[in-house]
PDB file of C-alpha atoms and ligand atoms in Angstrom:
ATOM      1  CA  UNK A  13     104.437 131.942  67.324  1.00 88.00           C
ATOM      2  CA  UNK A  14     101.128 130.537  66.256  1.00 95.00           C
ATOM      3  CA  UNK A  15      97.613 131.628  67.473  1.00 97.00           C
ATOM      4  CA  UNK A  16      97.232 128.072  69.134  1.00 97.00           C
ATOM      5  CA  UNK A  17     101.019 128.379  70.654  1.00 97.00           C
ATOM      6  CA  UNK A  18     100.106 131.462  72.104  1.00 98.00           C
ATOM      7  CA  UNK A  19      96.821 130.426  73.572  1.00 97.00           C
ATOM      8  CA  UNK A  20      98.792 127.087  75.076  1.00 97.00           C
ATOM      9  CA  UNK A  21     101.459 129.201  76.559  1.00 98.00           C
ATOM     10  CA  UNK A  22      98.404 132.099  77.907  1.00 98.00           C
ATOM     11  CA  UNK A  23      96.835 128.500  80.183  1.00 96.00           C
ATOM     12  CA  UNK A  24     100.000 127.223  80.852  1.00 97.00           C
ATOM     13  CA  UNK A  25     101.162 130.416  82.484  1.00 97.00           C
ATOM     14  CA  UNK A  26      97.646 130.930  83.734  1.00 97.00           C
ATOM     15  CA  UNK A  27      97.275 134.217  82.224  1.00 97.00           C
ATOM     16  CA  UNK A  28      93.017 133.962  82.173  1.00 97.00           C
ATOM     17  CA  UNK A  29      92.411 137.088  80.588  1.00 97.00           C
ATOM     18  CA  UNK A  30      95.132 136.309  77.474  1.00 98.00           C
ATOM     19  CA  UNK A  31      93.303 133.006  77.180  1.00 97.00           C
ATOM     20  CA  UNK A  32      90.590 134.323  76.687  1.00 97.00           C
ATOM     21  CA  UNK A  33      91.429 137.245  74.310  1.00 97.00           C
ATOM     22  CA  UNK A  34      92.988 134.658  72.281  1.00 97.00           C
ATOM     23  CA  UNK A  35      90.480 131.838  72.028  1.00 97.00           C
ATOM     24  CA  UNK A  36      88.035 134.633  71.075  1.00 97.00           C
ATOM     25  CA  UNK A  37      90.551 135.874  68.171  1.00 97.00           C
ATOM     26  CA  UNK A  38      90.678 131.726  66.919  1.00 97.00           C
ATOM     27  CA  UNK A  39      87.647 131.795  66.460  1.00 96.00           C
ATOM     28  CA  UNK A  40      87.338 135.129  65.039  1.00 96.00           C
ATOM     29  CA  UNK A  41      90.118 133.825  62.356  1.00 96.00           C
ATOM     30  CA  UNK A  42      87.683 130.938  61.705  1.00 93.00           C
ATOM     31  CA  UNK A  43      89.950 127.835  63.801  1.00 96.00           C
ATOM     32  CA  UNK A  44      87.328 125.236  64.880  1.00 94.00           C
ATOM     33  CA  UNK A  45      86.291 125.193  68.272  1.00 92.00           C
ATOM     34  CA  UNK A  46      87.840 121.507  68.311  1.00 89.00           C
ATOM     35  CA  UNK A  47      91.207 122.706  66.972  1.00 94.00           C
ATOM     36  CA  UNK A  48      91.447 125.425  69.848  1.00 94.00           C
ATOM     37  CA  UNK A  49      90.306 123.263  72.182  1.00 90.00           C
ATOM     38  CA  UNK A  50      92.575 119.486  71.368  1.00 88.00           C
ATOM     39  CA  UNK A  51      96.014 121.378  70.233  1.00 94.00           C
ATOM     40  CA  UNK A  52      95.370 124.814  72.601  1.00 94.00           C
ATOM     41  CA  UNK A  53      93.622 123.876  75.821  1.00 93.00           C
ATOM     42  CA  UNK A  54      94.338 120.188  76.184  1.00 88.00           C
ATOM     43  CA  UNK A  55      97.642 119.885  75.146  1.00 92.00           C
ATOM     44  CA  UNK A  56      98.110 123.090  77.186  1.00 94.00           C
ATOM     45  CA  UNK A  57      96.781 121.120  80.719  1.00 91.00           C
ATOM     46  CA  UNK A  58      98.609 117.747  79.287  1.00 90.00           C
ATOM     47  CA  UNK A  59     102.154 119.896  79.548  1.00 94.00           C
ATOM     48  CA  UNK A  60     101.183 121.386  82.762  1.00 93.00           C
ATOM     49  CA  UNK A  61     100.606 118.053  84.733  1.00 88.00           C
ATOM     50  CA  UNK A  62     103.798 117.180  82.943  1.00 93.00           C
ATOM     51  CA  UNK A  63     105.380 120.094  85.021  1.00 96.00           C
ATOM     52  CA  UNK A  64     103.884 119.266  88.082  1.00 92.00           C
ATOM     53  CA  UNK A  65     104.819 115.463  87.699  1.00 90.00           C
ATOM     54  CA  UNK A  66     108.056 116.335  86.992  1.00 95.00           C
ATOM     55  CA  UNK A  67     108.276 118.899  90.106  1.00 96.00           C
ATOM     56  CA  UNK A  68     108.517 122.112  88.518  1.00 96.00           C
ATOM     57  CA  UNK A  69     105.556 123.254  88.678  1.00 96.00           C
ATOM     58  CA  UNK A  70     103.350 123.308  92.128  1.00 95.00           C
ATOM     59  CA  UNK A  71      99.945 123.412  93.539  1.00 92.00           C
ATOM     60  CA  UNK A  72      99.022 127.356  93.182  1.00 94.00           C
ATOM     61  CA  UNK A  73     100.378 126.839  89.413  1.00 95.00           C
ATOM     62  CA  UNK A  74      98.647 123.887  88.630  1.00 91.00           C
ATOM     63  CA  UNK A  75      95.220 125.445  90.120  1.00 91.00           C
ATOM     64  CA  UNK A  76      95.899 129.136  88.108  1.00 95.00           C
ATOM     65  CA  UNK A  77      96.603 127.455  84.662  1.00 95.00           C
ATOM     66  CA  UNK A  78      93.533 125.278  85.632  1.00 90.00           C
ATOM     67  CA  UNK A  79      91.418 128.228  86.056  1.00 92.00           C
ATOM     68  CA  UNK A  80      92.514 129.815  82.667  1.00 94.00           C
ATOM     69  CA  UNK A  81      91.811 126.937  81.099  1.00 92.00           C
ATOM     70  CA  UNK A  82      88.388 126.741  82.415  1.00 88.00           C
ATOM     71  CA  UNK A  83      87.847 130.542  81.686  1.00 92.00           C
ATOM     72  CA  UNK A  84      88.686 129.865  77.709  1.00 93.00           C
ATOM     73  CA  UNK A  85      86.488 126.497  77.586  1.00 90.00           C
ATOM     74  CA  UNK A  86      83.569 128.538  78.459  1.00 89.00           C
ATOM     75  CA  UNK A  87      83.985 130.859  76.211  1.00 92.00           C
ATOM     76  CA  UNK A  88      84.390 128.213  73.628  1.00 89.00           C
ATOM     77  CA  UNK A  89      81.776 125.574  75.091  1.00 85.00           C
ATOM     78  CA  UNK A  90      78.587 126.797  72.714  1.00 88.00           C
ATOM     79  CA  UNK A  91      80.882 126.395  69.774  1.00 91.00           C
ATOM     80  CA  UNK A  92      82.049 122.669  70.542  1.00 86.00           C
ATOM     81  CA  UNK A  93      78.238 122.291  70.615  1.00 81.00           C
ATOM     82  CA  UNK A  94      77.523 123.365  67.745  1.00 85.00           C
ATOM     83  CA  UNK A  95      80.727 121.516  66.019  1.00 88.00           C
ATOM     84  CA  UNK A  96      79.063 118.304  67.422  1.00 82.00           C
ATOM     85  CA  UNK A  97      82.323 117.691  69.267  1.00 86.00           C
ATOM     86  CA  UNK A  98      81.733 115.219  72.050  1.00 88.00           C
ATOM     87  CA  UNK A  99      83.486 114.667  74.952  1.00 92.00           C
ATOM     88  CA  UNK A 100      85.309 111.914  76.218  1.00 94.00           C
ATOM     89  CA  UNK A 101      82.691 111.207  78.844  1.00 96.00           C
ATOM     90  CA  UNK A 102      80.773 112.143  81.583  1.00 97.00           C
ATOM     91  CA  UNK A 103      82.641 112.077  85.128  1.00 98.00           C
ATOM     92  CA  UNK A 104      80.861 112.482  88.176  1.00 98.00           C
ATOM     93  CA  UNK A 105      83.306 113.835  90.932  1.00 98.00           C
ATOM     94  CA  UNK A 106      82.744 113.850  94.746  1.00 98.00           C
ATOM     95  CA  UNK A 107      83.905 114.687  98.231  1.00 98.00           C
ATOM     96  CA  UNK A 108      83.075 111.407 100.098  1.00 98.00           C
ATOM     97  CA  UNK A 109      80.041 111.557 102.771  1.00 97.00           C
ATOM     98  CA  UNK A 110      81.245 112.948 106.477  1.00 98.00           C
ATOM     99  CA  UNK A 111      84.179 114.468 104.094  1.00 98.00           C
ATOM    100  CA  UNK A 112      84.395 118.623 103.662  1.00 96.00           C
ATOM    101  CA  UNK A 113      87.903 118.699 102.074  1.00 95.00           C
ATOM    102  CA  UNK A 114      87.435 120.479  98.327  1.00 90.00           C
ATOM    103  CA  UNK A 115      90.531 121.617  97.194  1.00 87.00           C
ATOM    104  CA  UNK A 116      92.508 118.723  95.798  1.00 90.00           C
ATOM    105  CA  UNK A 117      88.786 117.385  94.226  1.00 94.00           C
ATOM    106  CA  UNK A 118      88.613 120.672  92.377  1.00 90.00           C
ATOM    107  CA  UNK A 119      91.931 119.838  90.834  1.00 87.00           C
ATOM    108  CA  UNK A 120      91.212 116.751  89.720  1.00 93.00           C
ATOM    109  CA  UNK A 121      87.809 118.398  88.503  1.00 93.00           C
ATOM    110  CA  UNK A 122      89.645 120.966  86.291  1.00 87.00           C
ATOM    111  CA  UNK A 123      92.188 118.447  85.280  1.00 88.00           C
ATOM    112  CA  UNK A 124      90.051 115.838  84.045  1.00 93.00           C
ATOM    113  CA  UNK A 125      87.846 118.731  82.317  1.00 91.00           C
ATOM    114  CA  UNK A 126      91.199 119.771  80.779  1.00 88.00           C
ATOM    115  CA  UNK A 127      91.536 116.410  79.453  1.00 90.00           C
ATOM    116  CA  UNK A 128      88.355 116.405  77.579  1.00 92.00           C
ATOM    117  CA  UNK A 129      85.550 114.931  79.787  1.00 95.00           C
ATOM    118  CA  UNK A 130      82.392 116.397  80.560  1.00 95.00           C
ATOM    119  CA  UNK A 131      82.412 117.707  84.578  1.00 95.00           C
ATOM    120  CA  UNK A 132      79.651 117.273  86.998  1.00 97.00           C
ATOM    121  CA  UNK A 133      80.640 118.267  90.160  1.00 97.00           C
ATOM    122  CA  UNK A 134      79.045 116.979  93.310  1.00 98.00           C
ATOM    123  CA  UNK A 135      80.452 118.683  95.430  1.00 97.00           C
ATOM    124  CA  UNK A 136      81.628 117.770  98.910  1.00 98.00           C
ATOM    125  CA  UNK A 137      79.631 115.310 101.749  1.00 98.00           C
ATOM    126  CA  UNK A 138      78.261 113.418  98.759  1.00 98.00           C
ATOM    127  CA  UNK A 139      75.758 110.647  99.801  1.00 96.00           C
ATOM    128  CA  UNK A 140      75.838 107.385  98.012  1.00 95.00           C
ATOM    129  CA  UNK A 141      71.855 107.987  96.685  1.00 96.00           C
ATOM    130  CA  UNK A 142      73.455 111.029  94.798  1.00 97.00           C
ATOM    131  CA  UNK A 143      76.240 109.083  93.194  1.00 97.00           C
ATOM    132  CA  UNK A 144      73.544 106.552  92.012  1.00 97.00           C
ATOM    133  CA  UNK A 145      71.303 109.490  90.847  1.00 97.00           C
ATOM    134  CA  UNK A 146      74.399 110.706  88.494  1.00 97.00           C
ATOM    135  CA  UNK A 147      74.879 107.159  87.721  1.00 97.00           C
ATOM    136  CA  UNK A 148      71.364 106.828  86.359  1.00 97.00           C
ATOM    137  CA  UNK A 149      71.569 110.274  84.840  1.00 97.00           C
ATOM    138  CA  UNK A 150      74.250 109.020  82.567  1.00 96.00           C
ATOM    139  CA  UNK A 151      77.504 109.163  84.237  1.00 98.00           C
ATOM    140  CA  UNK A 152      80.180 107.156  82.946  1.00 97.00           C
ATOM    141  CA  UNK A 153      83.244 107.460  85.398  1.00 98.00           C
ATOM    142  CA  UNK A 154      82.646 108.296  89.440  1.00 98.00           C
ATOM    143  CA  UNK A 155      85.340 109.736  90.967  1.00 98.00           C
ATOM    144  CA  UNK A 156      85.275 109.692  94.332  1.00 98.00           C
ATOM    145  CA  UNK A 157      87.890 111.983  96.950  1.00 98.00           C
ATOM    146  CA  UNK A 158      88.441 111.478 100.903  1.00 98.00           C
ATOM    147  CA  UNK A 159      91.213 113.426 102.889  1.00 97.00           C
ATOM    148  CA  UNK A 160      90.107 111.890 105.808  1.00 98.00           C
ATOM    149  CA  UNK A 161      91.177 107.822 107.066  1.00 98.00           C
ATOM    150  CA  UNK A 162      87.518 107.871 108.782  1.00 98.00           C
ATOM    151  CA  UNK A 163      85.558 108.604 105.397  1.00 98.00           C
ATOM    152  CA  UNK A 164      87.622 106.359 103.619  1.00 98.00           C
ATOM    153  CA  UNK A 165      85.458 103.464 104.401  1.00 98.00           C
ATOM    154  CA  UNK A 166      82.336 105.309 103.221  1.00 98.00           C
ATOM    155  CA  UNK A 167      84.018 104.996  99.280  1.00 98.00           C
ATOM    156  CA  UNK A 168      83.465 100.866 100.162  1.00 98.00           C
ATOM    157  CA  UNK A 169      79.770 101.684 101.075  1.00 97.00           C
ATOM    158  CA  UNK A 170      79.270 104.096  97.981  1.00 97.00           C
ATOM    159  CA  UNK A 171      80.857 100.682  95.776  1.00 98.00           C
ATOM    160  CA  UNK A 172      78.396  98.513  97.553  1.00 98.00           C
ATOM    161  CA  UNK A 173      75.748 101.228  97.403  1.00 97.00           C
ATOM    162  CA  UNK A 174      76.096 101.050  93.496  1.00 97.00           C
ATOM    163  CA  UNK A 175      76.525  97.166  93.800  1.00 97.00           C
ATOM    164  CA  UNK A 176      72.844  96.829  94.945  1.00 97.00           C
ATOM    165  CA  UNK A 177      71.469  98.896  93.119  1.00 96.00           C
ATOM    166  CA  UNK A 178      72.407  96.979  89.552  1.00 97.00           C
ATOM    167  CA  UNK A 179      74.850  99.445  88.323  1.00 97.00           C
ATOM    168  CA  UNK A 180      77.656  98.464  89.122  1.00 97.00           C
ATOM    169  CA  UNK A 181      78.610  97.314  85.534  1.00 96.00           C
ATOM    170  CA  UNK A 182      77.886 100.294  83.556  1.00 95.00           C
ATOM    171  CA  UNK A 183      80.452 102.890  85.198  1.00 97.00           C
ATOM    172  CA  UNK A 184      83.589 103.000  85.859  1.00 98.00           C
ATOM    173  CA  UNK A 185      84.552 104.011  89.142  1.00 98.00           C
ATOM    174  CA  UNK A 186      87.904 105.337  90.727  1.00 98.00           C
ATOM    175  CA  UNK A 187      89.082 106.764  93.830  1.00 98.00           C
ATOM    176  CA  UNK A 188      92.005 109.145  95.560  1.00 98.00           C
ATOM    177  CA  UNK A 189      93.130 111.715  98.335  1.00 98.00           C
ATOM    178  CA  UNK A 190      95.749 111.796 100.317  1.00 96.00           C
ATOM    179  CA  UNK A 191      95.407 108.860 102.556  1.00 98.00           C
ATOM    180  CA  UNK A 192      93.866 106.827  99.834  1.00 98.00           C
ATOM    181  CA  UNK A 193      96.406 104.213  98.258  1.00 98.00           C
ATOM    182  CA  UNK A 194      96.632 101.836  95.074  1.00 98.00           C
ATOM    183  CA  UNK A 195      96.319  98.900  97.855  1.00 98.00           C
ATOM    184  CA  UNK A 196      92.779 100.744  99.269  1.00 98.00           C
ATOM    185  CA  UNK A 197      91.579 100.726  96.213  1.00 98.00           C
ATOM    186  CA  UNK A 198      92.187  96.986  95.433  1.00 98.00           C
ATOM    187  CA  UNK A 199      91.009  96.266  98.302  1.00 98.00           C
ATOM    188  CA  UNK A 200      87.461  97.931  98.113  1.00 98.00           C
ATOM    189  CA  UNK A 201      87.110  97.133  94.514  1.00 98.00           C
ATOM    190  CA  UNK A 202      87.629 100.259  92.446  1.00 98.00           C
ATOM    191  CA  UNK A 203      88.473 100.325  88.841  1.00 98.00           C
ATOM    192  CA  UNK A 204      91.375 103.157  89.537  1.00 98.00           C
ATOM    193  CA  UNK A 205      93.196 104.890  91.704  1.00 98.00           C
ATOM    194  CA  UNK A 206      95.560 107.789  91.006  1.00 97.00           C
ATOM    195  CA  UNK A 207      97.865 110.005  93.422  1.00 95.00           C
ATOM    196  CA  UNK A 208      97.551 113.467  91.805  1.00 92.00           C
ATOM    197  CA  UNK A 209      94.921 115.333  89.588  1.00 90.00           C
ATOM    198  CA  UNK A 210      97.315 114.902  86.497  1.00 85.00           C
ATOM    199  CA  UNK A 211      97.841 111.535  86.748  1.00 91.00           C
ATOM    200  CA  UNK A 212      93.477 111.062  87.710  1.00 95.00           C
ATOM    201  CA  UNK A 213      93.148 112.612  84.502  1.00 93.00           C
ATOM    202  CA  UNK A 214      95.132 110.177  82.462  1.00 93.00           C
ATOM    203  CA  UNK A 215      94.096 107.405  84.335  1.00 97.00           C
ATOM    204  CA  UNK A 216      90.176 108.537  83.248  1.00 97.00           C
ATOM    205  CA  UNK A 217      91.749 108.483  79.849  1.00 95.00           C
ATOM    206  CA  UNK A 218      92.947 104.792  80.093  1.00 96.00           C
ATOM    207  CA  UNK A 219      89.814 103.585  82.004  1.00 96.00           C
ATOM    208  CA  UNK A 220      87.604 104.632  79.350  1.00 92.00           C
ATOM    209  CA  UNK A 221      89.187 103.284  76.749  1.00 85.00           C
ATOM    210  CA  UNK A 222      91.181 106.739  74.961  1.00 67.00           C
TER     211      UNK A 222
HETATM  212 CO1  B1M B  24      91.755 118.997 107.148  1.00 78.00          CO
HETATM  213  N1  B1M B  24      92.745 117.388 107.596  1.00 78.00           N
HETATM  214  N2  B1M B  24      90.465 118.604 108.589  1.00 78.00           N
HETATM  215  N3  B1M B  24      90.957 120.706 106.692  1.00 78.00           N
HETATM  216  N4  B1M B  24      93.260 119.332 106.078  1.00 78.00           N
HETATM  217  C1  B1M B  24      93.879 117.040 106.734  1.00 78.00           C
HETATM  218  C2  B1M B  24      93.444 116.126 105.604  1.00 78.00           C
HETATM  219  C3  B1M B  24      94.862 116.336 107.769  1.00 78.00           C
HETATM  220  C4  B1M B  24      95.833 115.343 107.123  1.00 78.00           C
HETATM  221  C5  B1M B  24      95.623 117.428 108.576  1.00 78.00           C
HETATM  222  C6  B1M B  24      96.525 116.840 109.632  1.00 78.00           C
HETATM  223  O1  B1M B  24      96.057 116.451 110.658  1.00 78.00           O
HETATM  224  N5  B1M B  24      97.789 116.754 109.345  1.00 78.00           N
HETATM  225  C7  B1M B  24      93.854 115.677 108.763  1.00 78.00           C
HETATM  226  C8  B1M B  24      93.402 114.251 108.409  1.00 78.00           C
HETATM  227  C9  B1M B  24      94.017 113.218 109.311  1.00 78.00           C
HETATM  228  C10 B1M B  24      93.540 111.853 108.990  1.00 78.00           C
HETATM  229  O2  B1M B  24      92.442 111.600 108.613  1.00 78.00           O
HETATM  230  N6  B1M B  24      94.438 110.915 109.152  1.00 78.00           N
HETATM  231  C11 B1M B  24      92.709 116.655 108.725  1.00 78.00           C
HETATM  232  C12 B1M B  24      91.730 116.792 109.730  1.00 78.00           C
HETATM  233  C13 B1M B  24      91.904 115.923 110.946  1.00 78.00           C
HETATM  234  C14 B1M B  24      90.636 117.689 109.634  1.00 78.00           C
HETATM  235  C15 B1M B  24      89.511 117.902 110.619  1.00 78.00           C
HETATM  236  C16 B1M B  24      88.922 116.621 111.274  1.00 78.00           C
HETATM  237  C17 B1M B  24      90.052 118.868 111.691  1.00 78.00           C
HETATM  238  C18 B1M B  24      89.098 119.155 112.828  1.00 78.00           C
HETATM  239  O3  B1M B  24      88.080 119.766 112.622  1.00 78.00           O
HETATM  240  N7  B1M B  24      89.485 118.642 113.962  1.00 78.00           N
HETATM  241  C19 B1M B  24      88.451 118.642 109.787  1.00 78.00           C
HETATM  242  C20 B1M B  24      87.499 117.664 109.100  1.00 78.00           C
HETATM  243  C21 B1M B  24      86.355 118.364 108.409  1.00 78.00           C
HETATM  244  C22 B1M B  24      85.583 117.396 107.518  1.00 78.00           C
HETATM  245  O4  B1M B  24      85.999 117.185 106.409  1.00 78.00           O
HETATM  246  N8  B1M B  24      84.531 116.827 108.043  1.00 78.00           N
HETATM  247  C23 B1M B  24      89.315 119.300 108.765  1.00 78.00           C
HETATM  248  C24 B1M B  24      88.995 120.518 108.149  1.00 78.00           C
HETATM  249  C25 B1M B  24      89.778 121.173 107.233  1.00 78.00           C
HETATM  250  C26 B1M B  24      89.479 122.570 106.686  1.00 78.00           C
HETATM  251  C27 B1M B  24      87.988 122.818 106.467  1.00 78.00           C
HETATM  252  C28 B1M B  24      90.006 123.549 107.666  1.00 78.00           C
HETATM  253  C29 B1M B  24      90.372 122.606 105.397  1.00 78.00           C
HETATM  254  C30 B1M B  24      89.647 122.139 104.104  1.00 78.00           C
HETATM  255  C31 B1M B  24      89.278 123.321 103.225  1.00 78.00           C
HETATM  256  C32 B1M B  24      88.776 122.843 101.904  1.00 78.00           C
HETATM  257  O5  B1M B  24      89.125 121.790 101.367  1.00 78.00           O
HETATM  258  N9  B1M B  24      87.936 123.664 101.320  1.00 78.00           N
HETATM  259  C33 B1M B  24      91.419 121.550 105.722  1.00 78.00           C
HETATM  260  C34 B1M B  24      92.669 121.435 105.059  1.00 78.00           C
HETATM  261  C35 B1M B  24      93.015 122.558 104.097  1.00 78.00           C
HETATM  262  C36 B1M B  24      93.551 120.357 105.284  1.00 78.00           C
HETATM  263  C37 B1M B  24      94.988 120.154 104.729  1.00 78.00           C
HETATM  264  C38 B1M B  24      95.871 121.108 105.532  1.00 78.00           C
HETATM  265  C39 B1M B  24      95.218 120.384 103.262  1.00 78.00           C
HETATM  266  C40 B1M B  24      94.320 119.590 102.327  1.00 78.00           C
HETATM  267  C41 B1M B  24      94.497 120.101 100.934  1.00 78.00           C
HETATM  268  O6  B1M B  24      93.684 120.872 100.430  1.00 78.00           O
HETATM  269  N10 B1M B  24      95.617 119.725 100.304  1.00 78.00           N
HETATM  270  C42 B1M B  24      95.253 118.646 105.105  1.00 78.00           C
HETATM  271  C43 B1M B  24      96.706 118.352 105.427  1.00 78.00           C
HETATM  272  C44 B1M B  24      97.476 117.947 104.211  1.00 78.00           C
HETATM  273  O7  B1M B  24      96.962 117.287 103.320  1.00 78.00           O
HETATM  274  N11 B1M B  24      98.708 118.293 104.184  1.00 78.00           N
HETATM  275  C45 B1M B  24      94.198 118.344 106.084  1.00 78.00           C
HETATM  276  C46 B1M B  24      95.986 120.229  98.958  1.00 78.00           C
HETATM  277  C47 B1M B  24      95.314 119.382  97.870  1.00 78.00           C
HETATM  278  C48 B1M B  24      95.700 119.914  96.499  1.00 78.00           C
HETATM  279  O8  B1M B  24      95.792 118.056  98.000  1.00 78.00           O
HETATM  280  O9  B1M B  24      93.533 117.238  98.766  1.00 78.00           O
HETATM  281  O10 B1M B  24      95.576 115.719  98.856  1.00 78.00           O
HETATM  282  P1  B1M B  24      94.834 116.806  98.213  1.00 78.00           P
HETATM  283  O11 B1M B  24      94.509 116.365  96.703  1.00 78.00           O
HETATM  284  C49 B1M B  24      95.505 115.858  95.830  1.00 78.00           C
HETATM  285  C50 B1M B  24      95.638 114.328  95.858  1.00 78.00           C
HETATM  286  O12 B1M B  24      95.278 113.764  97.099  1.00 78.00           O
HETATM  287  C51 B1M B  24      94.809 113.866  94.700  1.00 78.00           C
HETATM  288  O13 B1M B  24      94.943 114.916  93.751  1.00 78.00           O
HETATM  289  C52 B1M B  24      94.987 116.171  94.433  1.00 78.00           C
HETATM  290  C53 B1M B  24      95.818 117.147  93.636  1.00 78.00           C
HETATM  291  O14 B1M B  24      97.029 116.638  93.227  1.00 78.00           O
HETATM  292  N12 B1M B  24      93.403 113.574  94.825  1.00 78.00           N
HETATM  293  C54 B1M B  24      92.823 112.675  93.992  1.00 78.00           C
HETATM  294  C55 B1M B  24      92.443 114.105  95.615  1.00 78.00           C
HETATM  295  N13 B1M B  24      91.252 113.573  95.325  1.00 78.00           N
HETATM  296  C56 B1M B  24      91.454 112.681  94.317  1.00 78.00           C
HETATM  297  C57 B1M B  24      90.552 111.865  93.611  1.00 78.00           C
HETATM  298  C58 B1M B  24      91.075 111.060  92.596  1.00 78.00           C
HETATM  299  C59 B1M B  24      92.425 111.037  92.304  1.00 78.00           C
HETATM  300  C60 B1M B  24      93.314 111.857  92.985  1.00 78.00           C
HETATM  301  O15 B1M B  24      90.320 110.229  91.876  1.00 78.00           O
HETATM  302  C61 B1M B  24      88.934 110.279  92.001  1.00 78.00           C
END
């Protein structure tokens, strides 16, 4: 099995400390950071939202090959810099306002990470003024989470939010949780919608043109 194989199968299995161990040996045998990270990490998270889309593979599975994954990109983050390897884009990802629910965000977080993109985390109980901050700061997807039907409708005044403020054109934005549907998102004008944090990811993908 090759170095990359075995550093795919460490994150799909979510064995963080193999990860690890192995990205550091890539780039000890002189692999680019890019190599490791495309054919090793991504395809690794690509295969695992394959599994969970296809049902055999679960929550706690998805969210422990997620966190290898993450363990090995830091490790190899301050050599994509220095490659020059840029990311997709930059995603800003929230927990609605009124909204505390994290867990299913986080996913789509580490997911959409997996996939390439640059992360910034909100967090949850986001206010609109700190989506438009991101905005301004660069952002070029906002993805927005509600597990709850009442802070649904604040995702409509976070759209509007970024409606009056002029910037409506330069991001993309997209939107999901549980109670959140393809129709909702029509409806309040998002540019995407997806049902699970593999599928957010390749929607991200799709929206921004890769
Ligand atoms: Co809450 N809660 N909760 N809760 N909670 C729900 C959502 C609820 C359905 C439970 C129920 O009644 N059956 C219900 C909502 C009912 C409704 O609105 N119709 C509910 C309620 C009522 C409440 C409180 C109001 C309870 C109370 O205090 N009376 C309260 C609200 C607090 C607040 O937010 N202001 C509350 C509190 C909590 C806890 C704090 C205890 C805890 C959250 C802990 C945390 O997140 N750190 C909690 C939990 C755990 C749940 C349930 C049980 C599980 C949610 C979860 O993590 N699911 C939930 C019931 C349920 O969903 N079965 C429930 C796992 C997660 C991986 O899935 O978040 O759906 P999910 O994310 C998925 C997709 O939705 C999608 O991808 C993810 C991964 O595949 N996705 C996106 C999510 N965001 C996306 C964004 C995208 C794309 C896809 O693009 C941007």
């Amino acid at each position: 099995m090759s170095l990359i194989e075995e550093i795919r199968q460490a994150v799909i299995v979510g064995d963080a400390p193999d990860a690890k161990a192995k990205v550091e040996q890539a780039l000890n045998d002189n692999l680019t950071a890019d190599t490791v990270l495309r054919e090793g990490l991504i395809d690794a998270m690509r295969e695992v939202g394959q599994l969970f889309e296809e049902g055999d593979f679960f929550v706690p599975e998805m969210l422990i090959a997620a966190r290898a994954m993450k363990g090995a990109l830091d490790l190899l983050k301050p050599h994509l810099v220095e490659e020059g390897v840029e990311p997709l884009g930059k995603v800003a990802i929230g927990t609605v306002k009124g909204d505390l629910h994290d867990i299913g965000k986080s996913l789509v977080a580490m997911m959409m990470e997996g996939a390439g993109f640059e992360l910034v985390d909100l967090g949850v109980d986001v206010s609109p003024d700190k989506f438009i901050s991101v905005i301004q700061d660069g952002a070029d997807i906002v993805a927005m989470s509600a597990l709850l039907t009442t802070t649904m409708p604040n995702m409509k005044l976070i759209i509007e939010e970024i409606e009056a403020a002029g910037l409506r054109e330069q991001v993309v934005v997209m939107v999901g949780g549980a109670p959140v549907t393809q129709a909702f998102a029509d409806q309040i004008g998002a540019d995407g919608y997806a049902a699970d944090a593999s599928s957010a990811a390749r929607k991200a993908q799709e929206l921004i043109g890769r």
